[in-house]
Tab-separated table of C-alpha atoms in Angstrom:
chain	number	residue	atom	x	y	z
A	4	LYS	CA	-25.978	50.120	-37.713
A	5	THR	CA	-26.368	53.566	-39.218
A	6	VAL	CA	-27.016	52.977	-42.933
A	7	ARG	CA	-28.563	49.519	-42.496
A	8	HIS	CA	-27.185	48.449	-45.875
A	9	ASP	CA	-24.216	46.110	-46.165
A	10	VAL	CA	-22.859	47.299	-49.532
A	11	ILE	CA	-23.182	50.999	-48.695
A	12	ALA	CA	-21.448	50.378	-45.366
A	13	PHE	CA	-18.631	48.614	-47.207
A	14	LEU	CA	-18.301	51.426	-49.776
A	15	THR	CA	-18.319	54.086	-47.059
A	16	ASN	CA	-15.615	52.250	-45.154
A	17	VAL	CA	-13.404	51.806	-48.222
A	18	SER	CA	-13.945	55.410	-49.346
A	19	GLU	CA	-12.547	56.693	-46.054
A	20	SER	CA	-9.218	55.075	-46.947
A	21	VAL	CA	-9.097	55.797	-50.695
A	22	GLY	CA	-9.475	59.563	-50.719
A	23	PRO	CA	-10.814	61.749	-53.566
A	24	GLU	CA	-10.670	58.938	-56.138
A	25	ALA	CA	-13.339	57.138	-54.107
A	26	ARG	CA	-15.931	59.181	-55.988
A	27	PHE	CA	-15.468	56.733	-58.871
A	28	LEU	CA	-15.950	53.694	-56.642
A	29	HIS	CA	-19.221	51.923	-57.527
A	30	PHE	CA	-19.767	54.477	-60.324
A	31	GLY	CA	-22.892	53.546	-62.312
A	32	LEU	CA	-23.343	50.332	-60.334
A	33	THR	CA	-26.006	48.964	-58.049
A	34	SER	CA	-25.522	46.573	-55.154
A	35	SER	CA	-26.552	43.532	-57.167
A	36	ASP	CA	-23.825	44.201	-59.715
A	37	VAL	CA	-21.376	43.402	-56.926
A	38	LEU	CA	-23.335	40.768	-55.024
A	39	ASP	CA	-24.634	38.703	-57.937
A	40	THR	CA	-21.360	38.712	-59.829
A	41	CYS	CA	-19.553	37.709	-56.639
A	42	TYR	CA	-22.127	34.962	-55.987
A	43	SER	CA	-21.542	33.571	-59.458
A	44	VAL	CA	-17.805	33.478	-58.838
A	45	GLN	CA	-18.345	31.665	-55.552
A	46	LEU	CA	-20.669	29.079	-57.066
A	47	LYS	CA	-18.334	28.524	-60.010
A	48	GLN	CA	-15.385	27.970	-57.681
A	49	SER	CA	-17.504	25.693	-55.479
A	50	SER	CA	-18.588	23.649	-58.484
A	51	GLU	CA	-14.950	23.154	-59.478
A	52	ILE	CA	-14.185	21.711	-56.028
A	53	ILE	CA	-17.219	19.416	-56.237
A	54	LEU	CA	-16.314	18.322	-59.775
A	55	LYS	CA	-12.878	17.336	-58.515
A	56	ASP	CA	-14.571	15.364	-55.722
A	57	LEU	CA	-16.713	13.572	-58.290
A	58	GLN	CA	-13.686	12.625	-60.361
A	59	GLY	CA	-12.056	11.141	-57.257
A	60	LEU	CA	-15.189	9.145	-56.442
A	61	LEU	CA	-15.380	7.838	-60.020
A	62	LYS	CA	-11.829	6.519	-59.800
A	63	VAL	CA	-12.579	4.599	-56.614
A	64	LEU	CA	-15.853	3.217	-57.983
A	65	LYS	CA	-14.124	2.037	-61.145
A	66	ARG	CA	-11.359	0.308	-59.201
A	67	ARG	CA	-13.781	-1.495	-56.896
A	68	ALA	CA	-16.103	-2.394	-59.790
A	69	LEU	CA	-13.265	-4.032	-61.717
A	70	GLU	CA	-12.147	-5.775	-58.528
A	71	HIS	CA	-15.594	-7.354	-58.068
A	72	LYS	CA	-16.642	-7.678	-61.688
A	73	GLU	CA	-17.010	-11.472	-61.310
A	74	THR	CA	-18.119	-11.568	-57.654
A	75	PRO	CA	-21.595	-13.155	-57.787
A	76	MET	CA	-24.364	-12.086	-55.456
A	77	ILE	CA	-28.136	-12.145	-55.390
A	78	GLY	CA	-30.059	-9.287	-56.943
A	79	ARG	CA	-33.063	-8.160	-54.930
A	80	THR	CA	-36.359	-6.512	-55.835
A	81	HIS	CA	-38.708	-5.362	-53.068
A	82	GLY	CA	-35.947	-6.591	-50.732
A	83	ILE	CA	-36.643	-10.176	-51.885
A	84	HIS	CA	-34.232	-12.462	-53.740
A	85	ALA	CA	-34.669	-12.068	-57.496
A	86	GLU	CA	-31.877	-13.278	-59.841
A	87	PRO	CA	-28.066	-13.373	-59.736
A	88	ILE	CA	-25.946	-10.289	-60.424
A	89	THR	CA	-22.368	-9.418	-59.502
A	90	PHE	CA	-21.235	-6.870	-56.958
A	91	GLY	CA	-19.160	-5.326	-59.731
A	92	LEU	CA	-22.347	-4.625	-61.686
A	93	LYS	CA	-23.808	-2.833	-58.695
A	94	LEU	CA	-20.686	-0.691	-58.418
A	95	ALA	CA	-20.716	-0.057	-62.171
A	96	SER	CA	-24.287	1.229	-61.939
A	97	TRP	CA	-23.194	3.632	-59.195
A	98	HIS	CA	-20.252	4.745	-61.347
A	99	GLU	CA	-22.546	5.482	-64.289
A	100	GLU	CA	-24.955	7.445	-62.100
A	101	ILE	CA	-22.162	9.545	-60.602
A	102	ARG	CA	-20.761	10.141	-64.095
A	103	ARG	CA	-24.124	11.592	-65.098
A	104	HIS	CA	-23.955	13.945	-62.135
A	105	LEU	CA	-20.516	15.097	-63.222
A	106	THR	CA	-21.935	15.998	-66.638
A	107	ARG	CA	-24.925	17.742	-65.050
A	108	LEU	CA	-22.736	19.771	-62.713
A	109	GLU	CA	-20.451	20.797	-65.572
A	110	LEU	CA	-23.550	22.193	-67.301
A	111	ALA	CA	-24.736	23.841	-64.082
A	112	ARG	CA	-21.307	25.473	-63.670
A	113	GLY	CA	-21.832	27.059	-67.073
A	114	GLU	CA	-25.292	28.262	-66.052
A	115	VAL	CA	-23.978	30.190	-63.044
A	116	SER	CA	-20.748	31.440	-64.637
A	117	VAL	CA	-22.245	34.770	-65.632
A	118	GLY	CA	-21.764	38.264	-64.269
A	119	LYS	CA	-23.794	41.450	-64.318
A	120	ILE	CA	-22.406	45.004	-64.320
A	121	SER	CA	-25.370	46.715	-65.947
A	122	GLY	CA	-26.705	49.123	-63.339
A	123	ALA	CA	-29.894	49.711	-61.415
A	124	VAL	CA	-32.364	47.917	-63.728
A	125	GLY	CA	-29.851	46.334	-66.100
A	126	THR	CA	-29.969	48.945	-68.877
A	127	TYR	CA	-26.342	50.263	-68.762
A	128	ALA	CA	-27.857	53.712	-68.208
A	129	HIS	CA	-24.732	55.124	-66.543
A	130	LEU	CA	-21.892	52.990	-67.892
A	131	GLU	CA	-21.077	51.065	-71.042
A	132	PRO	CA	-21.475	47.313	-71.701
A	133	GLU	CA	-17.706	47.171	-72.317
A	134	VAL	CA	-17.161	47.657	-68.579
A	135	GLU	CA	-19.212	44.530	-67.864
A	136	ALA	CA	-17.359	42.546	-70.527
A	137	TYR	CA	-13.983	43.632	-69.109
A	138	VAL	CA	-14.880	42.754	-65.519
A	139	CYS	CA	-16.436	39.394	-66.416
A	140	GLU	CA	-13.405	38.373	-68.455
A	141	LYS	CA	-11.153	39.161	-65.497
A	142	LEU	CA	-13.327	37.004	-63.261
A	143	GLY	CA	-13.631	34.087	-65.668
A	144	LEU	CA	-17.328	34.771	-66.291
A	145	LYS	CA	-19.463	35.691	-69.261
A	146	PRO	CA	-21.794	38.706	-69.234
A	147	ASP	CA	-25.411	37.788	-68.635
A	148	PRO	CA	-26.970	38.408	-72.087
A	149	VAL	CA	-29.846	40.330	-70.501
A	150	SER	CA	-30.348	41.091	-66.829
A	151	THR	CA	-32.657	43.167	-64.702
A	152	GLN	CA	-31.249	44.539	-61.480
A	153	VAL	CA	-30.287	40.934	-60.768
A	154	ILE	CA	-29.170	37.832	-62.595
A	155	ALA	CA	-32.288	35.719	-63.139
A	156	ARG	CA	-32.520	33.130	-60.393
A	157	ASP	CA	-33.328	30.199	-62.675
A	158	ARG	CA	-29.558	29.906	-63.204
A	159	TYR	CA	-28.943	29.391	-59.506
A	160	ALA	CA	-31.987	27.142	-59.161
A	161	VAL	CA	-30.409	24.798	-61.720
A	162	PHE	CA	-27.225	24.668	-59.656
A	163	PHE	CA	-28.923	23.865	-56.351
A	164	SER	CA	-31.253	21.358	-58.007
A	165	ARG	CA	-28.211	19.557	-59.412
A	166	LEU	CA	-26.717	19.331	-55.930
A	167	ALA	CA	-30.017	17.985	-54.607
A	168	LEU	CA	-30.025	15.296	-57.292
A	169	LEU	CA	-26.437	14.380	-56.474
A	170	ALA	CA	-27.253	14.162	-52.770
A	171	SER	CA	-30.117	11.802	-53.579
A	172	SER	CA	-27.771	9.497	-55.491
A	173	ILE	CA	-25.342	9.533	-52.595
A	174	GLU	CA	-28.221	8.525	-50.340
A	175	ARG	CA	-29.173	5.714	-52.733
A	176	ILE	CA	-25.665	4.278	-52.505
A	177	ALA	CA	-25.499	4.760	-48.746
A	178	THR	CA	-28.899	3.111	-48.254
A	179	GLU	CA	-27.779	0.092	-50.260
A	180	ILE	CA	-24.654	-0.261	-48.128
A	181	ARG	CA	-26.759	-0.046	-44.978
A	182	HIS	CA	-28.999	-2.856	-46.205
A	183	LEU	CA	-26.078	-5.030	-47.270
A	184	GLN	CA	-24.434	-4.572	-43.852
A	185	ARG	CA	-27.450	-5.832	-41.896
A	186	THR	CA	-26.513	-8.807	-39.723
A	187	GLU	CA	-28.841	-11.138	-41.620
A	188	VAL	CA	-27.162	-10.159	-44.914
A	189	LEU	CA	-23.583	-9.039	-44.092
A	190	GLU	CA	-22.351	-8.946	-47.670
A	191	VAL	CA	-20.422	-5.700	-47.175
A	192	GLU	CA	-19.348	-3.711	-44.151
A	193	GLU	CA	-18.000	-0.264	-43.498
A	194	PHE	CA	-14.358	-0.327	-42.451
A	195	PHE	CA	-14.135	-0.557	-38.668
A	196	ALA	CA	-10.936	1.038	-37.373
A	197	LYS	CA	-8.872	-0.263	-34.492
A	198	GLY	CA	-10.134	1.312	-31.300
A	199	GLN	CA	-13.449	2.350	-32.869
A	200	LYS	CA	-16.571	1.746	-30.804
A	201	GLY	CA	-20.007	1.100	-32.249
A	202	SER	CA	-22.226	1.420	-29.202
A	203	SER	CA	-21.964	2.935	-25.756
A	204	ALA	CA	-23.917	-0.040	-24.353
A	205	MET	CA	-23.090	-3.037	-26.571
A	206	PRO	CA	-19.401	-3.760	-27.204
A	207	HIS	CA	-20.148	-6.080	-30.111
A	208	LYS	CA	-21.760	-3.436	-32.359
A	209	ARG	CA	-20.256	-2.409	-35.729
A	210	ASN	CA	-22.768	-0.019	-37.224
A	211	PRO	CA	-22.979	1.593	-40.708
A	212	VAL	CA	-22.663	5.053	-39.183
A	213	LEU	CA	-21.017	6.716	-42.189
A	214	SER	CA	-23.799	5.595	-44.517
A	215	GLU	CA	-26.438	6.684	-42.032
A	216	ASN	CA	-24.736	10.066	-41.753
A	217	LEU	CA	-24.823	10.469	-45.540
A	218	CYS	CA	-28.531	9.646	-45.652
A	219	GLY	CA	-29.216	12.355	-43.092
A	220	LEU	CA	-27.078	14.979	-44.822
A	221	ALA	CA	-28.790	14.245	-48.152
A	222	ARG	CA	-32.031	15.504	-46.627
A	223	LEU	CA	-30.387	18.824	-45.813
A	224	VAL	CA	-28.900	19.295	-49.279
A	225	ARG	CA	-32.240	18.444	-50.899
A	226	SER	CA	-33.916	21.005	-48.668
A	227	THR	CA	-31.932	23.787	-50.373
A	228	ALA	CA	-33.431	23.075	-53.807
A	229	LEU	CA	-36.967	24.254	-53.010
A	230	PRO	CA	-36.007	27.724	-51.717
A	231	ALA	CA	-33.711	28.116	-54.738
A	232	LEU	CA	-36.710	27.431	-56.976
A	233	GLU	CA	-38.878	29.825	-54.983
A	234	ASN	CA	-36.221	32.530	-55.384
A	235	MET	CA	-36.998	32.682	-59.108
A	236	ALA	CA	-40.220	34.682	-58.703
A	237	LEU	CA	-39.067	38.176	-57.704
A	238	TRP	CA	-41.085	41.386	-58.016
A	239	HIS	CA	-40.540	43.282	-61.257
A	240	GLU	CA	-36.838	43.988	-61.882
A	241	ARG	CA	-35.944	42.650	-58.416
A	242	ASP	CA	-36.782	42.520	-54.770
A	243	ILE	CA	-34.614	41.304	-51.894
A	244	SER	CA	-36.529	38.189	-50.793
A	245	HIS	CA	-33.875	35.946	-52.409
A	246	SER	CA	-30.922	37.444	-50.578
A	247	SER	CA	-31.420	35.999	-47.107
A	248	VAL	CA	-32.101	32.583	-48.616
A	249	GLU	CA	-28.933	32.505	-50.690
A	250	ARG	CA	-26.750	33.534	-47.758
A	251	ILE	CA	-27.840	30.265	-46.121
A	252	ILE	CA	-28.228	27.755	-48.949
A	253	GLY	CA	-25.058	28.760	-50.818
A	254	PRO	CA	-22.486	27.739	-48.225
A	255	GLU	CA	-24.678	25.041	-46.670
A	256	SER	CA	-25.340	23.024	-49.824
A	257	THR	CA	-21.857	23.327	-51.318
A	258	VAL	CA	-19.941	22.577	-48.120
A	259	LEU	CA	-22.206	19.622	-47.307
A	260	THR	CA	-21.928	18.197	-50.827
A	261	ASP	CA	-18.148	18.445	-50.705
A	262	PHE	CA	-18.104	16.707	-47.321
A	263	MET	CA	-20.516	13.984	-48.457
A	264	LEU	CA	-18.497	13.176	-51.559
A	265	ASP	CA	-15.288	12.992	-49.559
A	266	ARG	CA	-16.937	10.707	-47.000
A	267	LEU	CA	-18.507	8.460	-49.645
A	268	THR	CA	-15.216	8.143	-51.533
A	269	GLY	CA	-13.434	6.989	-48.387
A	270	LEU	CA	-16.289	4.633	-47.522
A	271	ILE	CA	-16.204	2.909	-50.947
A	272	ASP	CA	-12.413	2.848	-50.979
A	273	LYS	CA	-12.243	0.953	-47.673
A	274	LEU	CA	-15.507	-0.975	-47.973
A	275	VAL	CA	-15.084	-4.540	-46.705
A	276	VAL	CA	-16.652	-7.064	-49.089
A	277	TYR	CA	-17.585	-10.640	-48.109
A	278	PRO	CA	-17.814	-12.798	-51.278
A	279	LYS	CA	-18.447	-15.964	-49.223
A	280	ASN	CA	-21.489	-14.393	-47.616
A	281	MET	CA	-22.679	-13.248	-51.027
A	282	LYS	CA	-22.385	-16.819	-52.309
A	283	ARG	CA	-24.156	-18.189	-49.235
A	284	ASN	CA	-27.056	-15.761	-49.656
A	285	LEU	CA	-27.230	-16.465	-53.381
A	286	GLU	CA	-27.734	-20.146	-52.626
A	287	LYS	CA	-30.002	-19.616	-49.636
A	288	MET	CA	-33.284	-20.182	-51.500
A	289	GLY	CA	-32.299	-23.529	-52.987
A	290	LYS	CA	-31.938	-22.307	-56.578
A	291	LEU	CA	-35.364	-20.693	-56.600
A	292	VAL	CA	-33.705	-17.689	-58.257
A	293	TYR	CA	-33.549	-19.653	-61.517
A	294	SER	CA	-37.343	-19.930	-61.824
A	295	GLU	CA	-37.567	-17.517	-64.747
A	296	GLY	CA	-35.060	-19.640	-66.650
A	297	VAL	CA	-37.334	-22.664	-66.285
A	298	LEU	CA	-40.312	-20.601	-67.446
A	299	MET	CA	-38.465	-19.295	-70.504
A	300	LYS	CA	-37.386	-22.802	-71.526
A	301	LEU	CA	-40.937	-24.079	-71.239
A	302	VAL	CA	-42.190	-21.237	-73.413
A	303	GLN	CA	-39.501	-22.013	-75.974
A	304	ALA	CA	-40.595	-25.668	-75.820
A	305	GLY	CA	-44.119	-24.747	-76.890
A	306	LEU	CA	-46.133	-23.996	-73.747
A	307	THR	CA	-48.040	-20.747	-73.369
A	308	ARG	CA	-46.645	-18.356	-70.798
A	309	GLU	CA	-49.629	-18.985	-68.540
A	310	GLU	CA	-49.199	-22.777	-68.706
A	311	GLY	CA	-45.481	-22.563	-68.061
A	312	TYR	CA	-45.915	-20.073	-65.224
A	313	ARG	CA	-48.418	-22.348	-63.501
A	314	LEU	CA	-46.084	-25.370	-63.691
A	315	VAL	CA	-43.055	-23.470	-62.432
A	316	GLN	CA	-44.859	-21.572	-59.688
A	317	ARG	CA	-46.291	-24.795	-58.291
A	318	GLN	CA	-42.794	-26.175	-57.669
A	319	ALA	CA	-41.447	-22.763	-56.646
A	320	MET	CA	-44.059	-22.447	-53.902
A	321	ARG	CA	-43.263	-25.974	-52.683
A	322	SER	CA	-39.606	-25.018	-52.488
A	323	TRP	CA	-40.455	-21.760	-50.696
A	324	GLU	CA	-42.747	-23.341	-48.129
A	325	GLU	CA	-41.037	-26.691	-47.578
A	326	GLY	CA	-37.414	-25.625	-48.009
A	327	ALA	CA	-36.888	-28.233	-50.715
A	328	ASP	CA	-34.286	-27.740	-53.444
A	329	PHE	CA	-35.995	-26.106	-56.413
A	330	GLU	CA	-33.834	-27.819	-59.026
A	331	THR	CA	-34.648	-31.228	-57.543
A	332	LEU	CA	-38.362	-30.481	-57.613
A	333	VAL	CA	-38.157	-29.322	-61.232
A	334	ARG	CA	-36.264	-32.458	-62.240
A	335	GLN	CA	-38.894	-34.633	-60.534
A	336	ASP	CA	-41.890	-32.910	-62.126
A	337	PRO	CA	-43.094	-35.170	-64.983
A	338	LEU	CA	-44.965	-32.377	-66.773
A	339	ILE	CA	-41.843	-30.204	-66.841
A	340	ARG	CA	-39.580	-33.085	-67.815
A	341	GLN	CA	-41.814	-33.864	-70.778
A	342	ARG	CA	-40.695	-30.518	-72.201
A	343	LEU	CA	-37.135	-30.081	-70.899
A	344	ASN	CA	-34.140	-32.387	-71.383
A	345	GLU	CA	-30.901	-32.620	-69.426
A	346	LYS	CA	-29.157	-30.041	-71.591
A	347	ASP	CA	-31.970	-27.553	-70.979
A	348	LEU	CA	-31.770	-28.070	-67.215
A	349	LYS	CA	-28.009	-27.611	-67.097
A	350	GLU	CA	-28.334	-24.311	-68.945
A	351	ILE	CA	-31.104	-23.103	-66.651
A	352	PHE	CA	-29.209	-23.735	-63.433
A	353	ASP	CA	-25.842	-22.459	-64.714
A	354	LEU	CA	-24.743	-19.320	-62.855
A	355	LYS	CA	-22.226	-18.423	-65.569
A	356	LYS	CA	-24.992	-18.380	-68.161
A	357	SER	CA	-27.012	-15.984	-66.038
A	358	LEU	CA	-24.033	-13.631	-65.826
A	359	ARG	CA	-22.716	-14.061	-69.364
A	360	HIS	CA	-23.333	-10.424	-70.338
A	361	VAL	CA	-21.408	-8.786	-67.499
A	362	ASP	CA	-18.609	-7.887	-69.923
A	363	THR	CA	-21.122	-6.036	-72.097
A	364	PHE	CA	-22.027	-3.698	-69.254
A	365	PHE	CA	-18.417	-3.102	-68.316
A	366	ARG	CA	-17.541	-2.240	-71.904
A	367	ARG	CA	-20.410	0.237	-71.998
A	368	VAL	CA	-19.538	1.906	-68.705
A	369	PHE	CA	-15.771	1.919	-68.811
A	370	SER	CA	-14.899	1.816	-72.517
A	371	LEU	CA	-17.671	3.565	-74.441
A	372	GLY	CA	-17.678	6.955	-72.751
A	373	GLY	CA	-18.475	6.009	-69.165
A	374	GLY	CA	-14.828	6.020	-68.109
A	375	ASN	CA	-13.752	9.243	-69.785
A	376	HIS	CA	-13.862	11.247	-66.585
A	377	ASP	CA	-11.753	8.946	-64.443
């Protein structure tokens, strides 16, 4: 209340207990030497916790991806049935994305693992650079090669931007789970514990509340990236406009990210998967999802793409509007049958052929570098 300065108040308090030797306390230093170096230590330690979280999530994603490597389902674009994929491929894509975040955060940890003990404007005017080197080594940091009164805030902006990116990927996964749990789809479902209740009004409800929670928290973590970027532009050798911001976004973004990763790991680990529903949805459109295969065969048989597209779309629209089986319509179309024989048709409507390269993706993700971290 008296000095209106947190570091001076701390030094005054400590000096009262130390005695005459207190005259050397904070000798040649400025407040930011303490605060920025401490902040770097905190962010480095936080990143190590989050990196451990990421490694745990990667292990669960790998296990579930291998479990459902051959579980067929429909791929969707614009929310509309497109072509067959497997649920394992979807999980593998999440694994690869999270692996990229692990690499990014490792780099961001290096960015913030610097200290500064260089005095009022960073010139070592009243102490030697060896003091900074000694302190940083003790703290597991490296000296900032050149500082002002503060460590340049681009380092911290990188860190918070990386967390914002990670939060967005968590939201992408959570959003997908929410869509796949919709009643009309019901291909996966969050684990519903005994005694759990989904609605205060409707006893039948089993809602994707964990995924929804993650989507909401992602917005908060992303919101910390912009102020971190705005903290970069300080006046001259420093001002204090960044300080209040960092006192909020530091703990908020790191604690939330840790919580989100823990929640997502548990969600994926216990995620209930319904292969029968996936198969039912895959077959729902009467084999319309093989339309591109018909088009490609017609092109290979000599038709232009426009001619082939017109023939296939005509039968595809009949199937869509009338509910007729697309394969049957194709087989009954004389213009198509002039170009395609029985062997061609069997290849087109063969699910295994559509998914024949699944192993290629799994080798890439889990054998050629993608699985090194789990």
